[in-house]
Amino acid sequence: GGSSVALFGRVGGGIYTKAADVGADLVGKTLVDLKEDDPSNPGTIADNVGDNVGDIAGMGADLFGSLAESTCAALVVSSTSYELIMQPDALYFPLMITSAGIIASFFSVLLAECSRVTEANVQTVLKLQLLYSTVIMSVFLIPVVSLLPVTFSLPGHADVSQWTAYGCILFGLWSGMIIGFSTEYYTSNAYGPTLYLVKNCEQGPAPNVIQGLALGYLSCIIPIGCLTATIGFSFKTCGMYGIGLSALGMLGSLPVALTIDGYGPIADNAGGIAEMSGLPPRIREQTDALDAAGNTTAAIGKGFAIGSACLVGLALFGAFNTRVGAVEVDILSPVPFCGLMDGAMLPYAFSAMTMKAVGDAANEMMEFIKEDFARTSEIKRANKDAGRPEHEGAEPNYQKCISISTQASLKMMIAPGALVLLSPLVAGFVFGPQAVAGLLAGIIVSGIQVAISASNTGGAWDNCKKEIEKQRQDMMKEAR
């Protein structure tokens, strides 16, 4: 249930916000040279609304789904251990991990409140919250681990120590932090990778596109290394129970991850309100600086969502294999191998569908904005000739742009959603459980790479654009 809501929240919300963002920005900046969020652009309101629909609601649903799934997976595997069943406190140990994470997140936010926040250090303060919550939770988990028996057994693993379980949680917790910091390095305009993109823009857009894609591919290395280390230790020592615990550890900083993820859309909307309200330019300059920091922290939140989804997907994949009695996926057998190949293809097909949906919706949005610009320009000319106030009756049609994004998101999310939900069913009923096992393995391995690279490339490009705009404003100030 959580995955389904997250799927439609992320896909539908993503189509909504990107159609409005692309449509409003491209027409406004290339056709009539408007500033971003200029009130005369009819797509502005839809753009601001989209930040909430796609980034806030979608990310919240995504991380909730991962947390619910990892909790359920750990609880279900707990029931296979006689020692854990005999101690109710030990059986509910996965819930205690989340509780410790909530308390640790509260303390980390309080520590951030003690910091003196300026425009220059806001990104550092946000990043430190992640470090604080990781360290504090590592300490808070020590008394919680005492709820477990000193040793207990799991299927295929005898005499598992309570401190081994603690190690699984720490692997996930600290891997999440490293993934977050790695994401920040590759997407922040304070570091080399994004600044290198800025430099490549001097020769035109083509080098920027090439280097941006390369940045995204390179950014996969550290997160994948963290995930493989986490999976290797957890699975070797505690089996699927360890995978569930490591996923819960990675999601232990969930309140902080959601906080820093929501920072970007809030700052972005603040800038939109400042522009539409006619506030002084220095206000927009400040919100743009905050928005650039928010782009990076949003990418950190996406890194958490992707990493935890990998661990949760592996736990659920193990549960499926156990249920159907398939101990392993033999890639030398034709059916599992074909399923593996098809599964590795599905993230690309899904991404292509969503990108095409955004492109089609953005085209529709741009066509309407052009028509609306022509309509309002004609009214302004007529008012001027008649001696009436120029803007009388020439208000942009904001509601129509909102309607275009809404209808596009609802209509165009059906095909990608159906692809995700129906693929395992078709593979299972037509080719059997071995095909589904291969399909799921391929999806996990391929999807994690596509998600990390696309997320970090997008975040770096966004901050690259903001850095170029900042440099341009600085040059104009020096010229004045």
Coordinates of C-alpha atoms in Angstrom, one line a residue:
G1 CA 0.0 0.0 0.0
G2 CA 2.8 2.4 0.9
S3 CA 4.7 1.6 -2.3
S4 CA 1.6 2.2 -4.4
V5 CA 0.9 5.6 -2.8
A6 CA 4.6 6.5 -3.2
L7 CA 4.6 5.4 -6.8
F8 CA 1.6 7.5 -7.8
G9 CA 2.7 10.4 -5.6
R10 CA 6.2 10.5 -7.1
V11 CA 5.2 9.8 -10.7
G12 CA 2.0 11.9 -10.8
G13 CA 3.5 14.7 -8.7
G14 CA 6.7 14.6 -10.7
I15 CA 4.9 14.9 -14.0
Y16 CA 2.8 17.8 -12.5
T17 CA 5.7 19.8 -11.2
K18 CA 8.2 19.3 -14.1
A19 CA 5.6 20.0 -16.8
A20 CA 4.8 23.4 -15.0
D21 CA 8.5 24.1 -14.3
V22 CA 9.7 23.4 -17.9
G23 CA 6.7 25.1 -19.5
A24 CA 6.8 28.2 -17.5
D25 CA 10.6 28.7 -17.5
L26 CA 11.2 27.9 -21.2
V27 CA 8.5 30.2 -22.6
G28 CA 9.1 32.9 -20.0
K29 CA 12.9 33.1 -20.5
T30 CA 13.2 32.4 -24.2
L31 CA 10.1 34.0 -25.7
V32 CA 9.7 37.2 -23.7
D33 CA 12.8 37.3 -21.4
L34 CA 10.8 37.2 -18.2
K35 CA 12.4 36.6 -14.8
E36 CA 11.7 33.3 -13.1
D37 CA 8.3 33.4 -11.3
D38 CA 7.3 36.7 -13.0
P39 CA 3.6 37.2 -12.3
S40 CA 2.8 37.9 -15.9
N41 CA 3.7 34.3 -16.7
P42 CA 0.5 32.2 -16.4
G43 CA 2.5 29.1 -15.6
T44 CA 4.0 30.5 -12.4
I45 CA 1.3 29.4 -9.9
A46 CA 1.3 25.9 -11.3
D47 CA 5.1 25.8 -11.0
N48 CA 4.9 26.8 -7.3
V49 CA 2.1 24.4 -6.6
G50 CA 4.1 21.6 -8.2
D51 CA 6.9 22.0 -5.8
N52 CA 4.6 20.9 -3.0
V53 CA 2.9 18.1 -5.0
G54 CA 6.0 16.5 -6.3
D55 CA 8.7 17.2 -3.8
I56 CA 6.9 17.4 -0.5
A57 CA 4.0 15.0 -0.8
G58 CA 5.8 12.6 -3.2
M59 CA 9.0 12.4 -1.1
G60 CA 7.0 12.0 2.1
A61 CA 5.0 9.1 0.6
D62 CA 8.2 7.5 -0.8
L63 CA 10.1 7.5 2.5
F64 CA 7.0 6.4 4.4
G65 CA 6.7 3.4 2.1
S66 CA 10.3 2.5 2.6
L67 CA 10.0 2.8 6.4
A68 CA 6.8 0.8 6.6
E69 CA 8.2 -2.0 4.3
S70 CA 11.5 -2.3 6.2
T71 CA 9.6 -2.4 9.5
C72 CA 7.2 -5.1 8.3
A73 CA 10.0 -7.1 6.8
A74 CA 12.0 -7.1 10.0
L75 CA 9.0 -7.9 12.1
V76 CA 8.0 -10.8 9.9
V77 CA 11.5 -12.3 9.9
S78 CA 11.6 -11.9 13.7
S79 CA 8.8 -14.4 13.9
T80 CA 11.0 -17.1 12.5
S81 CA 13.3 -17.0 15.6
Y82 CA 12.1 -18.9 18.6
E83 CA 14.1 -16.7 21.1
L84 CA 12.6 -13.5 19.7
I85 CA 9.1 -14.9 19.8
M86 CA 9.5 -15.8 23.5
Q87 CA 10.4 -12.2 24.3
P88 CA 7.8 -9.7 23.1
D89 CA 10.2 -6.8 23.7
A90 CA 12.7 -8.5 21.4
L91 CA 10.0 -9.2 18.8
Y92 CA 9.2 -5.5 18.6
F93 CA 12.8 -4.5 18.5
P94 CA 12.5 -3.0 14.9
L95 CA 9.9 -0.5 16.2
M96 CA 12.3 0.5 18.9
I97 CA 14.9 1.4 16.3
T98 CA 12.5 3.9 14.7
S99 CA 11.6 5.3 18.1
A100 CA 15.3 5.9 18.9
G101 CA 15.7 7.6 15.5
I102 CA 12.8 10.0 16.2
I103 CA 14.3 11.0 19.5
A104 CA 17.8 11.4 18.0
S105 CA 16.3 13.6 15.3
F106 CA 14.7 15.9 17.8
F107 CA 18.0 16.4 19.6
S108 CA 19.8 17.0 16.3
V109 CA 17.3 19.7 15.4
L110 CA 17.8 21.3 18.8
L111 CA 21.6 21.4 18.2
A112 CA 21.0 23.1 14.8
E113 CA 18.9 25.7 16.6
C114 CA 22.0 26.6 18.6
S115 CA 23.9 27.4 15.5
R116 CA 24.2 30.9 14.0
V117 CA 22.6 30.5 10.6
T118 CA 23.7 32.8 7.8
E119 CA 23.2 32.8 4.0
A120 CA 26.7 31.4 3.6
N121 CA 26.6 28.5 6.1
V122 CA 22.9 27.4 5.8
Q123 CA 23.9 24.3 3.7
T124 CA 26.5 23.3 6.3
V125 CA 24.0 23.7 9.2
L126 CA 21.6 21.4 7.3
K127 CA 24.3 18.9 6.6
L128 CA 25.4 18.9 10.2
Q129 CA 21.9 17.9 11.3
L130 CA 22.4 14.6 9.4
L131 CA 25.7 14.1 11.2
Y132 CA 24.2 14.9 14.6
S133 CA 21.3 12.5 14.2
T134 CA 23.6 9.7 13.0
V135 CA 26.0 10.1 16.0
I136 CA 23.2 10.6 18.6
M137 CA 21.2 7.6 17.3
S138 CA 24.3 5.4 17.4
V139 CA 24.5 6.1 21.1
F140 CA 20.8 5.9 21.8
L141 CA 20.6 2.4 20.2
I142 CA 23.0 0.9 22.8
P143 CA 20.4 0.5 25.6
V144 CA 17.8 -0.4 23.0
V145 CA 19.9 -3.4 21.9
S146 CA 19.6 -4.8 25.4
L147 CA 16.0 -5.7 24.5
L148 CA 17.3 -8.5 22.3
P149 CA 18.5 -11.8 23.8
V150 CA 22.3 -12.1 24.2
T151 CA 22.2 -14.7 21.5
F152 CA 19.4 -15.9 19.3
S153 CA 18.9 -18.0 16.2
L154 CA 17.6 -17.2 12.7
P155 CA 17.1 -19.4 9.7
G156 CA 20.6 -20.4 8.5
H157 CA 22.3 -18.4 11.3
A158 CA 22.8 -19.9 14.8
D159 CA 23.9 -17.9 17.8
V160 CA 23.5 -14.4 16.4
S161 CA 24.8 -11.9 19.0
Q162 CA 22.7 -8.8 19.9
W163 CA 25.8 -6.7 19.1
T164 CA 25.9 -8.3 15.6
A165 CA 22.4 -7.0 15.1
Y166 CA 23.6 -3.6 16.4
G167 CA 26.4 -3.7 13.8
C168 CA 23.8 -4.3 11.0
I169 CA 21.9 -1.1 12.2
L170 CA 25.1 0.9 12.3
F171 CA 26.1 -0.2 8.8
G172 CA 22.8 1.1 7.4
L173 CA 22.9 4.3 9.6
W174 CA 26.4 5.4 8.7
S175 CA 26.0 4.2 5.1
G176 CA 23.0 6.5 4.8
M177 CA 25.1 9.4 6.1
I178 CA 28.0 8.7 3.7
I179 CA 25.5 8.5 0.8
G180 CA 24.0 11.8 1.8
F181 CA 27.4 13.5 2.0
S182 CA 28.5 12.0 -1.3
T183 CA 25.3 13.3 -2.9
E184 CA 26.0 16.8 -1.5
Y185 CA 29.6 16.7 -3.0
Y186 CA 28.3 15.9 -6.4
T187 CA 25.4 18.3 -6.5
S188 CA 26.4 21.3 -4.5
N189 CA 27.7 24.5 -6.2
A190 CA 30.3 24.8 -3.5
Y191 CA 32.3 21.8 -4.8
G192 CA 34.3 20.9 -7.8
P193 CA 31.9 18.7 -9.8
T194 CA 29.1 21.3 -10.2
L195 CA 31.6 24.1 -10.6
Y196 CA 33.2 22.1 -13.4
L197 CA 29.8 22.0 -15.1
V198 CA 29.6 25.8 -14.8
K199 CA 33.0 26.1 -16.6
N200 CA 31.8 23.7 -19.3
C201 CA 28.8 26.0 -20.1
E202 CA 31.2 28.6 -21.5
Q203 CA 31.4 26.7 -24.7
G204 CA 27.7 26.0 -25.1
P205 CA 25.1 23.6 -23.8
A206 CA 26.5 20.4 -25.4
P207 CA 29.6 20.1 -23.1
N208 CA 27.4 20.8 -20.1
V209 CA 25.0 17.9 -21.1
I210 CA 27.9 15.5 -21.6
Q211 CA 29.7 16.4 -18.4
G212 CA 26.4 16.4 -16.5
L213 CA 25.7 12.8 -17.5
A214 CA 29.2 11.8 -16.7
L215 CA 28.9 13.4 -13.2
G216 CA 25.7 11.3 -12.6
Y217 CA 27.4 8.1 -13.6
L218 CA 30.5 8.8 -11.4
S219 CA 28.3 9.6 -8.4
C220 CA 27.0 6.0 -8.3
I221 CA 30.4 4.6 -7.1
I222 CA 30.3 5.7 -3.5
P223 CA 26.6 4.9 -2.8
I224 CA 26.9 1.5 -4.4
G225 CA 30.0 0.8 -2.4
C226 CA 28.2 1.7 0.8
L227 CA 25.2 -0.4 -0.1
T228 CA 27.3 -3.5 -1.0
A229 CA 29.2 -3.3 2.2
T230 CA 26.0 -3.0 4.2
I231 CA 24.3 -5.8 2.4
G232 CA 27.4 -8.0 2.6
F233 CA 27.8 -7.7 6.4
S234 CA 24.1 -7.8 7.2
F235 CA 23.3 -10.7 5.0
K236 CA 26.3 -12.7 6.1
T237 CA 25.7 -12.3 9.8
C238 CA 22.0 -12.1 10.2
G239 CA 20.4 -13.0 6.9
M240 CA 17.2 -11.2 5.9
Y241 CA 16.7 -10.0 9.4
G242 CA 20.0 -8.1 9.1
I243 CA 18.9 -6.5 5.8
G244 CA 15.7 -5.3 7.5
L245 CA 17.7 -3.9 10.4
S246 CA 20.2 -2.1 8.2
A247 CA 17.3 -0.6 6.2
L248 CA 15.7 0.7 9.4
G249 CA 19.2 2.0 10.4
M250 CA 19.4 4.0 7.2
L251 CA 15.9 5.3 7.8
G252 CA 16.7 6.1 11.4
S253 CA 17.4 9.7 10.4
L254 CA 14.1 9.9 8.5
P255 CA 12.7 13.0 10.3
V256 CA 15.9 14.9 9.5
A257 CA 16.0 13.6 5.9
L258 CA 12.4 14.9 5.4
T259 CA 13.3 18.2 7.0
I260 CA 16.3 18.9 4.8
D261 CA 14.4 17.6 1.8
G262 CA 11.5 20.0 2.3
Y263 CA 13.9 22.9 2.7
G264 CA 14.4 23.3 -1.0
P265 CA 10.7 23.6 -2.1
I266 CA 10.0 25.9 0.8
A267 CA 12.9 28.3 -0.2
D268 CA 11.8 28.0 -3.9
N269 CA 8.2 28.9 -3.1
A270 CA 9.5 31.8 -0.9
G271 CA 11.4 33.1 -3.9
G272 CA 8.3 32.8 -6.1
I273 CA 6.2 34.7 -3.6
A274 CA 8.9 37.4 -3.3
E275 CA 9.0 37.8 -7.1
M276 CA 5.2 37.9 -7.6
S277 CA 4.8 40.3 -4.7
G278 CA 7.2 42.8 -6.2
L279 CA 9.6 42.7 -3.2
P280 CA 13.1 44.2 -3.6
P281 CA 15.6 42.2 -5.7
R282 CA 17.8 41.6 -2.7
I283 CA 15.0 39.4 -1.2
R284 CA 15.0 37.2 -4.3
E285 CA 18.8 37.0 -4.2
Q286 CA 18.6 35.7 -0.6
T287 CA 15.9 33.1 -1.5
D288 CA 17.9 32.0 -4.5
A289 CA 20.9 31.3 -2.2
L290 CA 18.7 29.3 0.1
D291 CA 17.1 27.5 -2.9
A292 CA 20.5 26.5 -4.1
A293 CA 21.2 24.9 -0.7
G294 CA 17.8 23.4 -0.8
N295 CA 18.5 21.7 -4.2
T296 CA 21.5 20.0 -2.6
T297 CA 19.6 18.9 0.5
A298 CA 16.7 17.6 -1.6
A299 CA 19.2 15.5 -3.5
I300 CA 20.5 14.2 -0.1
G301 CA 16.9 13.2 0.7
K302 CA 16.6 11.4 -2.6
G303 CA 19.8 9.6 -1.8
F304 CA 18.3 8.3 1.4
A305 CA 15.1 7.2 -0.4
I306 CA 17.1 5.4 -3.1
G307 CA 19.5 3.6 -0.7
S308 CA 16.8 2.5 1.6
A309 CA 14.6 1.4 -1.3
C310 CA 17.4 -0.9 -2.4
L311 CA 17.7 -2.5 1.0
V312 CA 13.9 -2.8 1.4
G313 CA 13.6 -4.2 -2.2
L314 CA 16.2 -6.8 -1.3
A315 CA 14.4 -7.8 1.9
L316 CA 11.1 -8.2 0.1
F317 CA 12.8 -10.1 -2.7
G318 CA 14.2 -12.5 -0.1
A319 CA 10.7 -12.9 1.3
F320 CA 9.3 -13.7 -2.1
N321 CA 12.1 -16.3 -2.8
T322 CA 11.4 -17.9 0.6
R323 CA 7.7 -18.0 -0.1
V324 CA 8.1 -19.7 -3.5
G325 CA 10.9 -22.0 -2.3
A326 CA 13.5 -20.6 -4.6
V327 CA 16.8 -20.6 -2.8
E328 CA 18.8 -18.8 -5.5
V329 CA 18.5 -17.2 -8.9
D330 CA 20.5 -19.3 -11.4
I331 CA 21.6 -16.9 -14.1
L332 CA 22.9 -19.8 -16.2
S333 CA 19.3 -21.1 -16.6
P334 CA 17.4 -19.5 -19.5
V335 CA 14.2 -18.5 -17.7
P336 CA 15.8 -16.6 -14.7
F337 CA 18.4 -15.0 -17.0
C338 CA 15.7 -13.8 -19.4
G339 CA 13.8 -12.4 -16.4
L340 CA 17.0 -10.7 -15.2
M341 CA 17.5 -9.0 -18.6
D342 CA 13.9 -7.9 -18.7
G343 CA 14.1 -6.6 -15.1
A344 CA 17.2 -4.6 -15.9
M345 CA 15.4 -3.0 -18.8
L346 CA 12.3 -2.0 -16.9
P347 CA 13.8 1.0 -15.0
Y348 CA 14.8 2.4 -18.4
A349 CA 11.4 1.9 -19.9
F350 CA 9.7 3.4 -16.8
S351 CA 12.1 6.4 -17.0
A352 CA 11.4 6.9 -20.7
M353 CA 7.6 6.8 -20.1
T354 CA 7.8 9.4 -17.3
M355 CA 10.2 11.6 -19.3
K356 CA 8.0 11.5 -22.4
A357 CA 5.0 12.3 -20.2
V358 CA 6.8 15.4 -18.9
G359 CA 7.8 16.4 -22.4
D360 CA 4.2 16.1 -23.8
A361 CA 2.7 17.9 -20.8
A362 CA 5.3 20.7 -21.0
N363 CA 4.7 21.1 -24.7
E364 CA 1.0 21.5 -24.0
M365 CA 1.8 24.0 -21.3
M366 CA 4.1 26.0 -23.5
E367 CA 1.5 26.2 -26.3
F368 CA -1.1 27.6 -24.0
I369 CA 1.3 30.1 -22.4
K370 CA 2.2 31.4 -25.8
E371 CA -1.5 31.8 -26.6
D372 CA -2.1 33.5 -23.3
F373 CA 0.8 35.9 -23.8
A374 CA -0.7 36.8 -27.2
R375 CA -4.1 37.3 -25.6
T376 CA -2.9 39.6 -22.8
S377 CA -0.6 41.5 -25.2
E378 CA -3.6 42.3 -27.4
I379 CA -5.7 43.4 -24.5
K380 CA -2.8 45.7 -23.3
R381 CA -2.5 47.3 -26.7
A382 CA -6.3 47.9 -26.9
N383 CA -6.3 49.4 -23.4
K384 CA -3.4 51.7 -24.3
D385 CA -5.1 52.9 -27.5
A386 CA -8.4 53.5 -25.5
G387 CA -6.6 55.3 -22.8
R388 CA -7.5 52.7 -20.1
P389 CA -5.1 51.3 -17.6
E390 CA -2.8 48.9 -19.5
H391 CA -3.3 45.8 -17.3
E392 CA -7.1 46.1 -17.0
G393 CA -8.6 42.7 -17.9
A394 CA -5.2 41.4 -18.9
E395 CA -4.6 39.0 -16.0
P396 CA -2.8 35.8 -17.0
N397 CA -4.9 32.6 -16.9
Y398 CA -3.2 30.8 -14.0
Q399 CA -6.0 28.4 -13.5
K400 CA -5.7 26.9 -17.0
C401 CA -2.0 26.1 -16.5
I402 CA -2.9 24.4 -13.2
S403 CA -5.6 22.4 -15.0
I404 CA -3.1 21.3 -17.7
S405 CA -0.6 20.0 -15.2
T406 CA -3.3 18.3 -13.1
Q407 CA -4.9 16.5 -16.1
A408 CA -1.5 15.5 -17.5
S409 CA -0.3 14.1 -14.3
L410 CA -3.4 12.0 -13.8
K411 CA -3.6 10.8 -17.3
M412 CA 0.0 10.1 -18.1
M413 CA 0.9 8.3 -14.8
I414 CA -1.3 5.4 -15.7
A415 CA 1.1 3.7 -18.2
P416 CA 4.2 3.8 -15.9
G417 CA 2.1 2.7 -13.0
A418 CA 0.7 -0.2 -14.9
L419 CA 4.2 -1.2 -16.1
V420 CA 5.4 -1.5 -12.5
L421 CA 2.3 -3.3 -11.1
L422 CA 1.7 -5.7 -13.9
S423 CA 5.2 -6.8 -14.9
P424 CA 5.7 -9.2 -12.0
L425 CA 2.2 -10.6 -12.4
V426 CA 2.6 -11.2 -16.1
A427 CA 6.0 -12.8 -15.6
G428 CA 4.7 -15.0 -12.8
F429 CA 1.5 -16.3 -14.5
V430 CA 3.2 -16.8 -17.9
F431 CA 6.7 -18.0 -17.0
G432 CA 6.5 -19.0 -13.3
P433 CA 8.3 -17.9 -10.1
Q434 CA 11.8 -18.3 -11.4
A435 CA 11.1 -15.6 -14.0
V436 CA 9.7 -13.3 -11.4
A437 CA 12.8 -13.9 -9.2
G438 CA 15.1 -12.9 -12.1
L439 CA 12.9 -9.9 -13.0
L440 CA 13.0 -8.6 -9.4
A441 CA 16.8 -9.1 -9.2
G442 CA 17.3 -7.2 -12.5
I443 CA 15.0 -4.3 -11.4
I444 CA 16.9 -3.9 -8.1
V445 CA 20.4 -3.9 -9.6
S446 CA 19.5 -1.7 -12.6
G447 CA 17.1 0.6 -10.9
I448 CA 19.5 1.7 -8.2
Q449 CA 22.1 2.9 -10.8
V450 CA 19.5 4.7 -12.9
A451 CA 18.0 6.4 -9.9
I452 CA 21.3 7.7 -8.3
S453 CA 22.8 8.9 -11.6
A454 CA 19.6 10.7 -12.8
S455 CA 19.0 12.3 -9.4
N456 CA 22.5 13.6 -9.0
T457 CA 22.8 14.8 -12.6
G458 CA 19.5 16.8 -12.2
G459 CA 20.6 18.3 -8.9
A460 CA 24.0 19.3 -10.3
W461 CA 22.4 20.9 -13.4
D462 CA 19.9 22.8 -11.3
N463 CA 22.7 24.2 -9.1
C464 CA 24.8 24.8 -12.1
K465 CA 22.1 27.1 -13.5
K466 CA 21.8 28.9 -10.2
E467 CA 25.6 29.4 -10.0
I468 CA 25.6 30.9 -13.5
E469 CA 22.8 33.3 -12.6
K470 CA 24.6 34.3 -9.4
Q471 CA 27.8 35.0 -11.3
R472 CA 25.8 37.0 -13.9
Q473 CA 24.2 39.1 -11.2
D474 CA 27.6 39.7 -9.6
M475 CA 29.0 40.9 -12.9
M476 CA 26.1 43.3 -13.4
K477 CA 26.6 44.7 -9.9
E478 CA 30.3 45.3 -10.6
A479 CA 29.5 46.9 -14.0
R480 CA 27.0 49.3 -12.2

